[in-house]
């Protein structure tokens, strides 16, 4: 099969399209898809560049998120059949003509493969972080501040938090404020003076906070909530006393079903900034790594 691979860490130029890669197959409890599109996440270029600290000892296919059509179903799998369109997370890489999924959800008919490919990691990470600080159906009322609300995880987290009953204030660059407002998120500029600006918007206080961007904002979020246990970061593991989550404590795979249901109901959006052909996967990594994509970045396989 055709796939993008790299055999050493380094800049995006280490990525190569290989036309003769062995096909993976669906083992017990897994499914295989004919990949239509693969999402690009920060973890992908961090592994490729060496920033993740993972040794690359042989050819490796980048990408963990994919959307496509089921063409093999492993033993013990129920609820999905050959020919179904799905999205999910891969074992063995996503930027290839075929990928094996370990967790998945059926793709709503109205959802494009491009958007579907960009959804799994942001959805899982967003739901996991919200669950850590107790933004749920029974405890979701109150005000949640999200730092980095216009990014992939932040945008999904904000919309799910609103569905769970929270009021959301989100930091973003001014160019993204109109998008946040349209989705029901109160925008605020990041940077010096953030605490004061948030207090003007939330005079009754802030109940919880999520740091989806890093950049040293956690102490400000703790100041706003008054309680480090009500702050979670997915980007700053120095913690400052706040809670952190990197998935090591367990993944929230129910997020795939929760997010797709909201998309199908028209209550969750995830913009795609750019879609690249497989031959331009390096450019897709470069755009994601720039931090200025303005939406999800995907690679089109078919």
mmCIF file of C-alpha atoms in Angstrom:
data_model
loop_
_atom_site.group_PDB
_atom_site.id
_atom_site.type_symbol
_atom_site.label_atom_id
_atom_site.label_comp_id
_atom_site.label_asym_id
_atom_site.label_seq_id
_atom_site.Cartn_x
_atom_site.Cartn_y
_atom_site.Cartn_z
ATOM 1 C CA UNK A 1 0.000 0.000 0.000
ATOM 2 C CA UNK A 2 0.985 3.654 -0.277
ATOM 3 C CA UNK A 3 1.937 5.442 2.938
ATOM 4 C CA UNK A 4 3.946 8.332 4.303
ATOM 5 C CA UNK A 5 6.848 7.195 6.489
ATOM 6 C CA UNK A 6 9.975 8.454 8.210
ATOM 7 C CA UNK A 7 12.956 6.468 9.455
ATOM 8 C CA UNK A 8 14.723 9.124 11.514
ATOM 9 C CA UNK A 9 13.681 12.133 13.555
ATOM 10 C CA UNK A 10 14.215 15.581 12.149
ATOM 11 C CA UNK A 11 12.507 18.336 10.136
ATOM 12 C CA UNK A 12 9.467 17.642 7.993
ATOM 13 C CA UNK A 13 11.759 16.820 5.085
ATOM 14 C CA UNK A 14 12.366 13.364 6.632
ATOM 15 C CA UNK A 15 8.821 12.405 5.555
ATOM 16 C CA UNK A 16 8.668 10.300 2.404
ATOM 17 C CA UNK A 17 5.862 8.703 0.387
ATOM 18 C CA UNK A 18 6.498 4.977 0.035
ATOM 19 C CA UNK A 19 4.485 2.987 -2.528
ATOM 20 C CA UNK A 20 5.347 -0.475 -1.206
ATOM 21 C CA UNK A 21 4.372 -0.641 2.480
ATOM 22 C CA UNK A 22 2.900 -3.872 3.883
ATOM 23 C CA UNK A 23 -0.813 -3.601 4.616
ATOM 24 C CA UNK A 24 -1.978 -3.907 8.230
ATOM 25 C CA UNK A 25 -4.886 -6.169 9.114
ATOM 26 C CA UNK A 26 -7.599 -6.061 11.740
ATOM 27 C CA UNK A 27 -6.899 -8.292 14.730
ATOM 28 C CA UNK A 28 -9.415 -9.196 17.451
ATOM 29 C CA UNK A 29 -11.382 -6.202 18.711
ATOM 30 C CA UNK A 30 -10.152 -3.924 15.927
ATOM 31 C CA UNK A 31 -11.244 -2.762 12.509
ATOM 32 C CA UNK A 32 -9.362 -1.727 9.396
ATOM 33 C CA UNK A 33 -10.350 1.180 7.207
ATOM 34 C CA UNK A 34 -9.549 2.399 3.751
ATOM 35 C CA UNK A 35 -8.335 5.804 4.855
ATOM 36 C CA UNK A 36 -9.863 8.857 3.212
ATOM 37 C CA UNK A 37 -8.246 11.510 5.410
ATOM 38 C CA UNK A 38 -5.794 11.632 8.317
ATOM 39 C CA UNK A 39 -5.625 14.321 10.979
ATOM 40 C CA UNK A 40 -2.392 16.079 11.932
ATOM 41 C CA UNK A 41 -1.871 16.711 15.659
ATOM 42 C CA UNK A 42 0.946 18.322 17.593
ATOM 43 C CA UNK A 43 1.990 14.897 18.870
ATOM 44 C CA UNK A 44 2.641 13.789 15.283
ATOM 45 C CA UNK A 45 5.222 16.438 14.508
ATOM 46 C CA UNK A 46 6.700 16.206 18.011
ATOM 47 C CA UNK A 47 7.405 12.495 17.446
ATOM 48 C CA UNK A 48 8.734 13.181 13.949
ATOM 49 C CA UNK A 49 10.987 16.020 15.107
ATOM 50 C CA UNK A 50 12.309 14.188 18.161
ATOM 51 C CA UNK A 51 10.689 16.556 20.653
ATOM 52 C CA UNK A 52 8.571 13.718 22.077
ATOM 53 C CA UNK A 53 11.681 11.802 23.087
ATOM 54 C CA UNK A 54 10.551 8.644 21.294
ATOM 55 C CA UNK A 55 13.260 6.658 19.526
ATOM 56 C CA UNK A 56 12.560 5.906 15.878
ATOM 57 C CA UNK A 57 14.319 2.642 15.064
ATOM 58 C CA UNK A 58 12.657 1.835 11.744
ATOM 59 C CA UNK A 59 10.136 3.162 9.214
ATOM 60 C CA UNK A 60 7.200 4.769 11.013
ATOM 61 C CA UNK A 61 3.888 6.033 9.629
ATOM 62 C CA UNK A 62 2.867 9.350 11.227
ATOM 63 C CA UNK A 63 -0.583 10.219 12.487
ATOM 64 C CA UNK A 64 -3.006 8.852 15.036
ATOM 65 C CA UNK A 65 -6.385 10.114 13.768
ATOM 66 C CA UNK A 66 -8.134 8.899 10.640
ATOM 67 C CA UNK A 67 -11.483 8.713 8.891
ATOM 68 C CA UNK A 68 -12.448 6.269 6.206
ATOM 69 C CA UNK A 69 -14.523 3.247 5.213
ATOM 70 C CA UNK A 70 -14.378 -0.070 7.060
ATOM 71 C CA UNK A 71 -12.937 -2.888 4.944
ATOM 72 C CA UNK A 72 -12.025 -5.445 7.616
ATOM 73 C CA UNK A 73 -13.685 -6.293 10.933
ATOM 74 C CA UNK A 74 -11.760 -8.204 13.586
ATOM 75 C CA UNK A 75 -13.119 -10.992 15.768
ATOM 76 C CA UNK A 76 -15.368 -9.832 18.572
ATOM 77 C CA UNK A 77 -16.250 -6.489 17.008
ATOM 78 C CA UNK A 78 -19.942 -5.563 17.003
ATOM 79 C CA UNK A 79 -21.914 -2.517 15.917
ATOM 80 C CA UNK A 80 -19.910 -1.818 12.767
ATOM 81 C CA UNK A 81 -19.664 -3.565 9.389
ATOM 82 C CA UNK A 82 -17.664 -3.487 6.189
ATOM 83 C CA UNK A 83 -18.745 -0.447 4.199
ATOM 84 C CA UNK A 84 -19.495 1.764 7.207
ATOM 85 C CA UNK A 85 -17.881 5.213 7.328
ATOM 86 C CA UNK A 86 -16.088 5.779 10.637
ATOM 87 C CA UNK A 87 -13.563 7.987 12.401
ATOM 88 C CA UNK A 88 -11.135 6.950 15.073
ATOM 89 C CA UNK A 89 -7.630 6.450 16.409
ATOM 90 C CA UNK A 90 -5.089 4.170 14.816
ATOM 91 C CA UNK A 91 -2.581 1.536 15.775
ATOM 92 C CA UNK A 92 0.396 1.869 13.480
ATOM 93 C CA UNK A 93 -0.161 5.228 11.817
ATOM 94 C CA UNK A 94 -2.880 7.062 9.903
ATOM 95 C CA UNK A 95 -1.230 8.624 6.846
ATOM 96 C CA UNK A 96 -1.604 5.521 4.706
ATOM 97 C CA UNK A 97 -4.086 3.865 2.369
ATOM 98 C CA UNK A 98 -5.137 1.476 5.147
ATOM 99 C CA UNK A 99 -5.123 1.862 8.927
ATOM 100 C CA UNK A 100 -6.199 -0.295 11.845
ATOM 101 C CA UNK A 101 -8.406 1.482 14.397
ATOM 102 C CA UNK A 102 -8.399 0.672 18.106
ATOM 103 C CA UNK A 103 -11.284 3.021 19.002
ATOM 104 C CA UNK A 104 -13.863 4.502 16.670
ATOM 105 C CA UNK A 105 -17.287 6.014 16.137
ATOM 106 C CA UNK A 106 -19.616 5.901 13.152
ATOM 107 C CA UNK A 107 -19.255 9.023 11.018
ATOM 108 C CA UNK A 108 -22.498 11.007 10.634
ATOM 109 C CA UNK A 109 -23.504 11.202 6.970
ATOM 110 C CA UNK A 110 -23.421 15.015 6.977
ATOM 111 C CA UNK A 111 -19.882 15.120 8.410
ATOM 112 C CA UNK A 112 -17.119 15.347 5.816
ATOM 113 C CA UNK A 113 -14.201 12.933 6.002
ATOM 114 C CA UNK A 114 -11.859 15.920 6.351
ATOM 115 C CA UNK A 115 -13.573 17.221 9.491
ATOM 116 C CA UNK A 116 -14.002 13.685 10.822
ATOM 117 C CA UNK A 117 -10.269 13.028 10.520
ATOM 118 C CA UNK A 118 -9.499 16.101 12.589
ATOM 119 C CA UNK A 119 -11.869 15.211 15.420
ATOM 120 C CA UNK A 120 -10.688 12.169 17.461
ATOM 121 C CA UNK A 121 -7.724 13.537 19.443
ATOM 122 C CA UNK A 122 -9.252 16.974 20.157
ATOM 123 C CA UNK A 123 -12.521 15.347 21.260
ATOM 124 C CA UNK A 124 -10.888 12.758 23.525
ATOM 125 C CA UNK A 125 -8.513 15.277 25.070
ATOM 126 C CA UNK A 126 -11.246 17.873 25.586
ATOM 127 C CA UNK A 127 -13.666 15.483 27.267
ATOM 128 C CA UNK A 128 -10.925 13.974 29.436
ATOM 129 C CA UNK A 129 -9.861 17.412 30.656
ATOM 130 C CA UNK A 130 -13.430 18.522 31.361
ATOM 131 C CA UNK A 131 -14.098 15.327 33.282
ATOM 132 C CA UNK A 132 -10.955 15.800 35.393
ATOM 133 C CA UNK A 133 -12.243 19.102 36.789
ATOM 134 C CA UNK A 134 -15.863 18.037 36.971
ATOM 135 C CA UNK A 135 -17.467 19.983 34.153
ATOM 136 C CA UNK A 136 -20.356 17.586 33.675
ATOM 137 C CA UNK A 137 -24.084 17.405 33.257
ATOM 138 C CA UNK A 138 -24.561 17.456 37.031
ATOM 139 C CA UNK A 139 -21.892 20.040 37.820
ATOM 140 C CA UNK A 140 -21.501 22.011 34.631
ATOM 141 C CA UNK A 141 -23.192 25.212 35.664
ATOM 142 C CA UNK A 142 -20.948 28.114 36.478
ATOM 143 C CA UNK A 143 -18.152 29.815 34.580
ATOM 144 C CA UNK A 144 -15.302 27.982 32.866
ATOM 145 C CA UNK A 145 -12.266 29.804 31.481
ATOM 146 C CA UNK A 146 -10.395 28.123 28.644
ATOM 147 C CA UNK A 147 -6.956 29.380 27.675
ATOM 148 C CA UNK A 148 -6.478 28.622 23.997
ATOM 149 C CA UNK A 149 -10.176 28.372 23.192
ATOM 150 C CA UNK A 150 -9.696 28.733 19.424
ATOM 151 C CA UNK A 151 -7.346 25.757 19.124
ATOM 152 C CA UNK A 152 -8.555 22.262 18.288
ATOM 153 C CA UNK A 153 -8.879 20.984 21.864
ATOM 154 C CA UNK A 154 -10.004 24.324 23.274
ATOM 155 C CA UNK A 155 -12.743 24.804 20.699
ATOM 156 C CA UNK A 156 -14.176 21.317 21.198
ATOM 157 C CA UNK A 157 -13.903 21.617 24.995
ATOM 158 C CA UNK A 158 -15.705 24.964 24.974
ATOM 159 C CA UNK A 159 -18.642 23.692 22.924
ATOM 160 C CA UNK A 160 -19.007 20.496 24.960
ATOM 161 C CA UNK A 161 -18.802 22.485 28.212
ATOM 162 C CA UNK A 162 -21.615 24.741 26.987
ATOM 163 C CA UNK A 163 -23.681 21.648 26.187
ATOM 164 C CA UNK A 164 -23.003 20.461 29.728
ATOM 165 C CA UNK A 165 -24.350 23.691 31.163
ATOM 166 C CA UNK A 166 -21.301 25.899 31.675
ATOM 167 C CA UNK A 167 -20.752 29.492 30.649
ATOM 168 C CA UNK A 168 -17.414 29.633 28.803
ATOM 169 C CA UNK A 169 -14.935 32.479 28.554
ATOM 170 C CA UNK A 170 -12.146 31.724 26.111
ATOM 171 C CA UNK A 171 -8.819 33.363 25.321
ATOM 172 C CA UNK A 172 -7.934 33.784 21.666
ATOM 173 C CA UNK A 173 -6.318 36.224 19.289
ATOM 174 C CA UNK A 174 -8.662 39.030 18.148
ATOM 175 C CA UNK A 175 -8.954 37.473 14.674
ATOM 176 C CA UNK A 176 -10.694 34.457 16.227
ATOM 177 C CA UNK A 177 -13.107 36.330 18.492
ATOM 178 C CA UNK A 178 -15.965 36.372 15.982
ATOM 179 C CA UNK A 179 -15.771 32.578 15.665
ATOM 180 C CA UNK A 180 -15.935 32.176 19.444
ATOM 181 C CA UNK A 181 -18.915 34.511 19.743
ATOM 182 C CA UNK A 182 -20.790 32.643 17.014
ATOM 183 C CA UNK A 183 -20.322 29.409 18.962
ATOM 184 C CA UNK A 184 -21.577 30.919 22.210
ATOM 185 C CA UNK A 185 -18.139 31.459 23.780
ATOM 186 C CA UNK A 186 -17.295 34.815 25.373
ATOM 187 C CA UNK A 187 -13.921 35.844 23.898
ATOM 188 C CA UNK A 188 -11.154 37.596 25.787
ATOM 189 C CA UNK A 189 -7.670 38.628 24.700
ATOM 190 C CA UNK A 190 -4.788 36.689 26.187
ATOM 191 C CA UNK A 191 -1.615 38.249 27.592
ATOM 192 C CA UNK A 192 -0.839 40.695 30.395
ATOM 193 C CA UNK A 193 -3.871 41.784 32.367
ATOM 194 C CA UNK A 194 -5.844 38.619 31.616
ATOM 195 C CA UNK A 195 -7.098 38.183 35.178
ATOM 196 C CA UNK A 196 -8.546 41.681 35.269
ATOM 197 C CA UNK A 197 -10.242 41.278 31.883
ATOM 198 C CA UNK A 198 -11.807 37.981 32.944
ATOM 199 C CA UNK A 199 -13.068 39.470 36.216
ATOM 200 C CA UNK A 200 -14.839 42.193 34.263
ATOM 201 C CA UNK A 201 -16.620 39.502 32.258
ATOM 202 C CA UNK A 202 -17.292 37.287 35.281
ATOM 203 C CA UNK A 203 -17.857 39.531 38.322
ATOM 204 C CA UNK A 204 -19.333 36.576 40.231
ATOM 205 C CA UNK A 205 -16.127 34.601 39.846
ATOM 206 C CA UNK A 206 -14.682 31.729 37.869
ATOM 207 C CA UNK A 207 -15.541 28.166 38.864
ATOM 208 C CA UNK A 208 -13.120 26.134 36.745
ATOM 209 C CA UNK A 209 -10.368 26.633 34.184
ATOM 210 C CA UNK A 210 -8.689 24.654 31.408
ATOM 211 C CA UNK A 211 -5.281 25.480 29.990
ATOM 212 C CA UNK A 212 -5.175 24.149 26.440
ATOM 213 C CA UNK A 213 -2.316 26.355 25.244
ATOM 214 C CA UNK A 214 0.473 26.558 27.826
ATOM 215 C CA UNK A 215 2.537 29.771 27.778
ATOM 216 C CA UNK A 216 2.669 30.019 31.590
ATOM 217 C CA UNK A 217 -0.985 30.920 32.133
ATOM 218 C CA UNK A 218 -1.709 28.331 34.848
ATOM 219 C CA UNK A 219 -0.864 30.633 37.807
ATOM 220 C CA UNK A 220 -3.338 33.199 36.457
ATOM 221 C CA UNK A 221 -6.030 30.524 36.157
ATOM 222 C CA UNK A 222 -5.382 29.403 39.736
ATOM 223 C CA UNK A 223 -5.685 33.017 40.850
ATOM 224 C CA UNK A 224 -9.023 33.332 39.049
ATOM 225 C CA UNK A 225 -10.527 30.125 40.467
ATOM 226 C CA UNK A 226 -8.905 30.418 43.885
ATOM 227 C CA UNK A 227 -8.335 26.653 43.917
ATOM 228 C CA UNK A 228 -5.634 24.760 42.006
ATOM 229 C CA UNK A 229 -7.766 21.597 42.010
ATOM 230 C CA UNK A 230 -10.273 23.417 39.782
ATOM 231 C CA UNK A 231 -7.637 24.038 37.098
ATOM 232 C CA UNK A 232 -6.417 21.444 34.594
ATOM 233 C CA UNK A 233 -3.713 21.784 31.952
ATOM 234 C CA UNK A 234 -3.029 19.641 28.917
ATOM 235 C CA UNK A 235 -0.068 21.806 27.899
ATOM 236 C CA UNK A 236 1.911 22.835 31.007
ATOM 237 C CA UNK A 237 3.120 19.910 33.094
ATOM 238 C CA UNK A 238 5.063 22.070 35.516
ATOM 239 C CA UNK A 239 1.579 22.148 37.083
ATOM 240 C CA UNK A 240 2.058 24.981 39.631
ATOM 241 C CA UNK A 241 -0.196 22.893 41.858
ATOM 242 C CA UNK A 242 -2.902 22.531 39.218
ATOM 243 C CA UNK A 243 -4.094 19.229 37.833
ATOM 244 C CA UNK A 244 -2.653 17.915 34.581
ATOM 245 C CA UNK A 245 -3.743 15.225 32.163
ATOM 246 C CA UNK A 246 -1.745 13.575 29.409
ATOM 247 C CA UNK A 247 -3.880 10.463 29.060
ATOM 248 C CA UNK A 248 -1.601 8.324 31.172
ATOM 249 C CA UNK A 249 -4.340 7.959 33.751
ATOM 250 C CA UNK A 250 -6.738 6.589 31.149
ATOM 251 C CA UNK A 251 -8.406 7.806 27.992
ATOM 252 C CA UNK A 252 -11.963 9.070 27.554
ATOM 253 C CA UNK A 253 -12.913 7.156 24.433
ATOM 254 C CA UNK A 254 -16.613 7.805 25.030
ATOM 255 C CA UNK A 255 -15.761 11.292 23.744
ATOM 256 C CA UNK A 256 -15.871 10.051 20.137
ATOM 257 C CA UNK A 257 -19.523 9.129 20.442
ATOM 258 C CA UNK A 258 -20.365 12.246 22.452
ATOM 259 C CA UNK A 259 -18.709 14.552 19.941
ATOM 260 C CA UNK A 260 -20.161 12.922 16.837
ATOM 261 C CA UNK A 261 -23.656 13.055 18.360
ATOM 262 C CA UNK A 262 -23.273 16.793 18.944
ATOM 263 C CA UNK A 263 -21.989 17.308 15.396
ATOM 264 C CA UNK A 264 -24.919 15.338 13.993
ATOM 265 C CA UNK A 265 -27.272 17.548 16.018
ATOM 266 C CA UNK A 266 -25.587 20.681 14.663
ATOM 267 C CA UNK A 267 -24.248 21.739 18.051
ATOM 268 C CA UNK A 268 -20.503 21.267 17.568
ATOM 269 C CA UNK A 269 -18.185 22.662 14.904
ATOM 270 C CA UNK A 270 -14.533 22.006 14.175
ATOM 271 C CA UNK A 271 -13.124 24.130 11.345
ATOM 272 C CA UNK A 272 -10.572 22.617 8.968
ATOM 273 C CA UNK A 273 -7.932 25.165 8.028
ATOM 274 C CA UNK A 274 -6.209 23.188 5.286
ATOM 275 C CA UNK A 275 -6.226 19.800 3.590
ATOM 276 C CA UNK A 276 -3.053 18.559 1.869
ATOM 277 C CA UNK A 277 -2.459 15.614 -0.476
ATOM 278 C CA UNK A 278 -0.196 12.814 0.777
ATOM 279 C CA UNK A 279 2.681 14.159 -1.305
ATOM 280 C CA UNK A 280 2.527 17.373 0.765
ATOM 281 C CA UNK A 281 2.402 15.816 4.227
ATOM 282 C CA UNK A 282 5.554 17.739 5.126
ATOM 283 C CA UNK A 283 3.723 21.014 4.455
ATOM 284 C CA UNK A 284 0.841 19.813 6.622
ATOM 285 C CA UNK A 285 3.261 19.154 9.496
ATOM 286 C CA UNK A 286 4.893 22.556 8.985
ATOM 287 C CA UNK A 287 1.534 24.350 9.155
ATOM 288 C CA UNK A 288 0.496 22.487 12.289
ATOM 289 C CA UNK A 289 3.875 23.131 13.897
ATOM 290 C CA UNK A 290 3.635 26.859 13.146
ATOM 291 C CA UNK A 291 0.817 27.207 15.671
ATOM 292 C CA UNK A 292 -1.040 29.533 13.303
ATOM 293 C CA UNK A 293 -3.152 27.146 11.261
ATOM 294 C CA UNK A 294 -6.434 28.672 12.403
ATOM 295 C CA UNK A 295 -8.159 25.286 12.399
ATOM 296 C CA UNK A 296 -7.497 21.600 11.945
ATOM 297 C CA UNK A 297 -4.918 20.364 9.443
ATOM 298 C CA UNK A 298 -5.576 17.128 7.553
ATOM 299 C CA UNK A 299 -3.931 14.972 4.893
ATOM 300 C CA UNK A 300 -6.115 13.590 2.097
ATOM 301 C CA UNK A 301 -5.253 9.990 1.297
ATOM 302 C CA UNK A 302 -7.967 9.301 -1.302
#
